[in-house]
């Protein structure tokens, strides 16, 4: 059936979502196909995409909890069914959704008797709790329980360090992996001389993003990692011809910009990427989410355009204007003409 649907297109690559379902609040499933591919290409793409899906997508989680009147992680609190260690383990299971970077503060302040769930977490508006029914603790007596939480957006898995425990604050293992699992499989068809392949991608997420969103983000992250190699040939050609145009290598430092400016060397704007401008992580990610990848992309926007972007503030704009003025002697127009 799938082969018949894509048989009409022999060269143009097409992708399609063939199955999508929500199994629970914390388990989304999606199945996608990409075709037609030449022999061997499906495995190349499938392996790279699986690694990008599992390791290159960022997620938000609780990273630290602070208790009152607790001696150590394995203490028990009178009137509470769970130990501190069990509460920390339950906090680790809470799935959050947020696009902001940096550490965010949240808290739990309740009085028993009460069955505490994720719904009792007081979080900033920028953080959304995916499943509010997640169990945290059971207060059996009329006592007060106050827990201060730290929330952070990160990537991958990191073990907590006991060296980071300070007084009543206890770090939690960071599991910033929105994709719970990813598989790829290949269907081959055609004769031996004109063998073609269909790539199937299966994605399971924790509910903080959909499989389609995960596929898009993993693809963009994978492309960003490979972009520097796209300009290698052009750079070599420009050097050999000794032209007065330079294609910058990746991660060019700010002092190199200053040196090039003094030597009056012209730099193609499409060859300067915003990650080479050494902006703060927050400013950088705001620009990336708005599909601003190069200096040329940035200059096509006015100050007014940037201020309309989500989570973008005046201090971000000031940082960009200072960088442009310092290293390129240019400014952004205040309004779009």
XYZ file of C-alpha atoms in Angstrom:
337
model
C 0.000 0.000 0.000
C 2.759 2.486 0.967
C 4.775 1.555 -2.115
C 1.779 2.223 -4.364
C 1.248 5.664 -2.821
C 4.782 6.875 -3.539
C 5.371 4.981 -6.778
C 4.410 8.015 -8.841
C 7.398 10.005 -7.584
C 10.726 8.549 -8.613
C 13.185 11.279 -7.688
C 11.610 13.899 -5.405
C 11.881 12.965 -1.748
C 8.602 13.094 0.132
C 7.743 12.476 3.759
C 4.417 11.560 5.291
C 2.948 10.818 8.721
C 1.227 7.453 8.305
C 0.184 6.986 11.933
C -0.255 9.236 14.965
C -1.869 8.551 18.310
C -1.924 9.673 21.930
C -1.653 6.614 24.166
C -1.635 8.651 27.392
C -0.735 12.121 28.635
C 2.894 11.049 28.816
C 3.121 8.806 25.767
C 2.674 10.041 22.188
C 3.398 7.897 19.141
C 4.104 8.804 15.526
C 5.148 6.838 12.443
C 6.650 8.562 9.410
C 7.982 7.574 5.996
C 10.549 9.157 3.695
C 10.871 8.021 0.079
C 12.019 7.240 -2.531
C 15.623 6.699 -1.465
C 18.496 5.017 -3.274
C 19.989 1.835 -1.879
C 21.832 2.527 1.397
C 20.450 6.030 1.931
C 17.638 4.929 4.248
C 20.110 3.439 6.730
C 22.306 6.558 6.601
C 19.407 8.859 7.378
C 17.727 6.491 9.843
C 20.806 6.040 12.051
C 21.567 9.790 12.129
C 17.949 10.736 12.855
C 17.617 8.203 15.669
C 20.715 9.576 17.395
C 19.510 13.161 16.912
C 16.045 12.316 18.251
C 17.433 10.664 21.384
C 20.362 12.982 22.068
C 19.918 16.396 20.459
C 16.455 17.490 21.614
C 16.137 19.602 24.746
C 13.613 19.100 27.521
C 12.584 20.707 30.808
C 12.740 18.972 34.189
C 13.105 19.525 37.944
C 16.790 19.553 38.865
C 16.827 20.316 42.603
C 14.528 20.250 45.642
C 14.985 22.042 48.967
C 13.248 20.764 52.141
C 12.825 22.314 55.557
C 14.103 20.502 58.673
C 15.568 17.535 56.771
C 18.936 16.085 57.774
C 19.760 14.012 54.683
C 18.250 12.515 51.529
C 17.231 9.268 53.201
C 15.443 10.938 56.099
C 11.792 10.299 56.891
C 9.382 13.082 57.811
C 6.811 12.398 60.510
C 3.316 12.267 59.038
C 4.471 11.614 55.468
C 4.229 8.123 53.976
C 7.232 8.521 51.661
C 10.849 9.180 52.587
C 12.692 12.200 51.171
C 14.434 9.898 48.687
C 11.091 8.571 47.417
C 9.738 12.118 47.044
C 12.794 13.075 44.992
C 12.248 10.029 42.806
C 8.621 11.040 42.221
C 9.660 14.607 41.339
C 12.039 13.174 38.751
C 9.063 11.566 36.944
C 7.210 14.863 36.426
C 7.107 15.924 32.765
C 7.313 19.661 32.040
C 7.042 21.801 28.932
C 8.864 25.132 28.516
C 10.746 27.109 25.861
C 12.720 29.251 28.291
C 16.345 28.757 29.301
C 18.013 29.321 32.640
C 16.914 28.178 36.087
C 13.271 28.759 37.049
C 11.868 28.592 40.576
C 8.779 26.645 41.647
C 7.422 25.413 44.948
C 5.032 23.115 46.792
C 3.339 24.429 49.957
C 0.491 22.286 51.301
C -1.089 21.238 54.567
C -2.160 17.693 55.317
C -3.799 15.390 55.371
C -3.485 15.502 51.592
C -2.519 13.371 48.606
C 0.059 15.574 46.831
C 0.297 15.450 43.023
C 1.995 17.543 40.369
C -1.086 19.762 40.344
C 0.049 21.189 43.701
C 3.244 22.599 42.188
C 3.243 26.400 41.981
C 5.211 27.043 38.777
C 5.913 30.162 36.668
C 3.585 30.829 33.701
C 6.349 29.840 31.281
C 6.354 26.250 32.611
C 3.517 23.819 31.895
C 2.970 20.523 33.718
C 2.066 17.814 31.196
C 0.472 15.343 33.616
C -0.874 16.930 36.801
C -1.870 13.536 38.258
C 1.730 12.444 38.889
C 2.015 11.339 42.547
C 4.533 13.135 44.777
C 3.720 12.312 48.417
C 0.940 11.376 50.826
C 0.493 13.520 53.952
C -1.368 11.465 56.560
C -1.425 14.041 59.357
C -2.252 17.780 59.623
C 1.305 18.972 58.994
C 2.792 21.560 56.629
C 5.107 20.553 53.802
C 7.078 23.154 51.864
C 9.459 22.204 49.049
C 11.334 24.711 46.889
C 12.084 23.455 43.368
C 14.478 24.431 40.602
C 13.444 23.880 36.977
C 15.830 23.925 34.047
C 15.776 23.278 30.304
C 18.666 21.058 29.238
C 19.687 18.240 26.919
C 20.437 14.577 27.566
C 20.835 12.685 30.848
C 23.052 13.710 33.734
C 23.560 11.933 37.054
C 23.126 14.014 40.155
C 26.293 14.781 42.077
C 26.294 14.311 45.839
C 28.931 17.041 45.986
C 26.265 19.528 44.876
C 24.104 18.916 47.953
C 24.040 22.038 50.112
C 22.327 21.808 53.472
C 18.694 20.968 52.775
C 18.995 21.157 48.946
C 19.147 17.865 47.048
C 19.941 17.577 43.322
C 17.837 15.300 41.113
C 19.030 13.281 38.116
C 18.455 15.395 35.001
C 16.456 13.523 32.351
C 15.988 16.119 29.607
C 14.966 13.645 26.902
C 11.491 14.314 25.448
C 11.881 11.375 23.050
C 11.460 8.133 24.986
C 12.327 5.854 22.072
C 12.975 5.989 18.331
C 13.289 3.190 15.777
C 13.868 3.071 12.050
C 13.170 0.328 9.544
C 13.641 -0.029 5.787
C 11.456 -1.425 3.023
C 13.216 -2.174 -0.281
C 11.516 -2.608 -3.640
C 12.377 -2.747 -7.341
C 14.808 -4.956 -9.238
C 18.494 -5.333 -8.462
C 19.537 -2.654 -10.942
C 17.073 -0.003 -9.713
C 16.677 -0.824 -6.049
C 14.849 1.825 -4.038
C 14.079 2.133 -0.354
C 11.419 3.537 1.945
C 12.538 4.741 5.395
C 10.114 4.236 8.293
C 10.675 6.254 11.488
C 8.826 5.455 14.715
C 8.929 8.030 17.518
C 7.612 7.849 21.088
C 7.637 11.068 23.173
C 6.833 11.860 26.799
C 4.042 14.309 25.937
C 6.088 17.506 26.279
C 6.359 17.561 22.471
C 4.609 15.644 19.693
C 6.499 13.150 17.500
C 6.116 15.563 14.569
C 7.669 18.394 16.598
C 10.474 16.059 17.684
C 11.146 15.085 14.060
C 11.340 18.747 13.035
C 13.615 19.767 15.922
C 15.954 16.791 15.463
C 16.229 17.564 11.741
C 17.067 21.222 12.383
C 19.653 20.327 15.035
C 21.263 17.805 12.710
C 21.403 20.369 9.893
C 22.933 22.986 12.216
C 25.719 20.560 13.121
C 26.576 20.025 9.430
C 26.277 23.615 8.177
C 30.007 24.468 8.708
C 31.003 21.727 6.240
C 28.861 23.257 3.491
C 31.257 26.204 3.196
C 34.553 24.287 3.231
C 34.901 24.150 -0.572
C 34.019 27.821 -1.009
C 36.542 28.792 1.641
C 39.344 26.864 -0.078
C 38.458 28.389 -3.447
C 38.468 31.912 -2.072
C 41.843 31.409 -0.414
C 43.399 29.998 -3.595
C 42.079 32.871 -5.711
C 43.336 35.365 -3.090
C 40.137 37.338 -3.388
C 39.214 40.078 -0.973
C 36.288 37.966 0.290
C 36.488 35.570 3.199
C 34.123 32.781 4.160
C 34.426 32.489 7.938
C 35.238 29.118 9.503
C 32.825 27.928 12.175
C 32.837 29.570 15.631
C 34.844 32.600 14.574
C 35.801 34.589 17.664
C 35.015 38.248 18.224
C 38.637 39.352 18.022
C 38.821 37.843 14.520
C 35.894 40.078 13.501
C 37.845 43.079 14.782
C 40.982 42.079 12.861
C 39.064 41.573 9.628
C 37.418 44.957 10.088
C 40.821 46.657 10.478
C 42.101 44.921 7.331
C 38.965 46.041 5.431
C 38.131 42.498 4.330
C 34.577 42.047 3.076
C 32.698 39.125 4.609
C 29.602 37.677 2.875
C 26.690 38.222 5.246
C 25.257 34.775 4.463
C 28.496 33.220 5.720
C 28.282 34.743 9.198
C 26.048 32.673 11.461
C 24.478 34.069 14.610
C 26.234 31.461 16.749
C 29.495 33.180 15.743
C 28.356 36.457 17.328
C 28.778 35.129 20.887
C 25.325 36.211 22.007
C 23.826 34.947 25.244
C 22.059 31.588 25.129
C 18.646 33.190 25.638
C 19.116 35.746 22.833
C 20.573 33.119 20.502
C 17.675 30.716 21.023
C 15.064 33.457 20.529
C 16.606 34.205 17.130
C 16.869 30.536 16.158
C 13.217 29.907 16.993
C 12.321 32.731 14.589
C 14.387 31.134 11.773
C 17.146 33.746 12.008
C 20.343 31.825 11.302
C 22.748 34.233 9.576
C 23.710 37.884 9.857
C 21.787 38.529 6.638
C 18.655 37.045 8.226
C 19.137 39.307 11.233
C 19.590 42.472 9.165
C 16.354 41.764 7.302
C 14.479 42.385 10.571
C 13.826 45.712 12.260
C 14.066 46.405 15.987
C 10.284 46.394 16.054
C 10.228 42.924 14.453
C 12.591 41.509 17.059
C 10.617 42.912 19.986
C 7.542 41.052 18.730
C 9.294 37.696 19.088
C 8.221 35.448 21.958
C 10.334 35.770 25.137
C 12.459 38.514 23.512
C 13.154 41.508 25.808
C 14.792 44.914 25.585
C 18.070 43.636 27.057
C 18.291 41.087 24.221
C 17.824 43.850 21.658
C 20.480 46.014 23.342
C 22.947 43.111 23.237
C 22.359 42.616 19.502
C 22.647 46.335 18.709
C 25.907 46.613 20.699
C 27.382 43.599 18.876
C 26.421 44.911 15.426
C 27.778 48.369 16.177
C 31.020 47.129 17.736
C 32.046 44.604 15.093
C 30.272 45.707 11.918
C 29.450 49.406 12.475
C 25.848 48.814 11.419
C 22.468 49.274 13.073
C 19.023 47.793 12.717
C 16.255 50.077 11.574
C 13.725 50.846 14.294
C 10.726 50.066 12.091
C 10.244 47.939 9.004
C 9.783 49.965 5.857
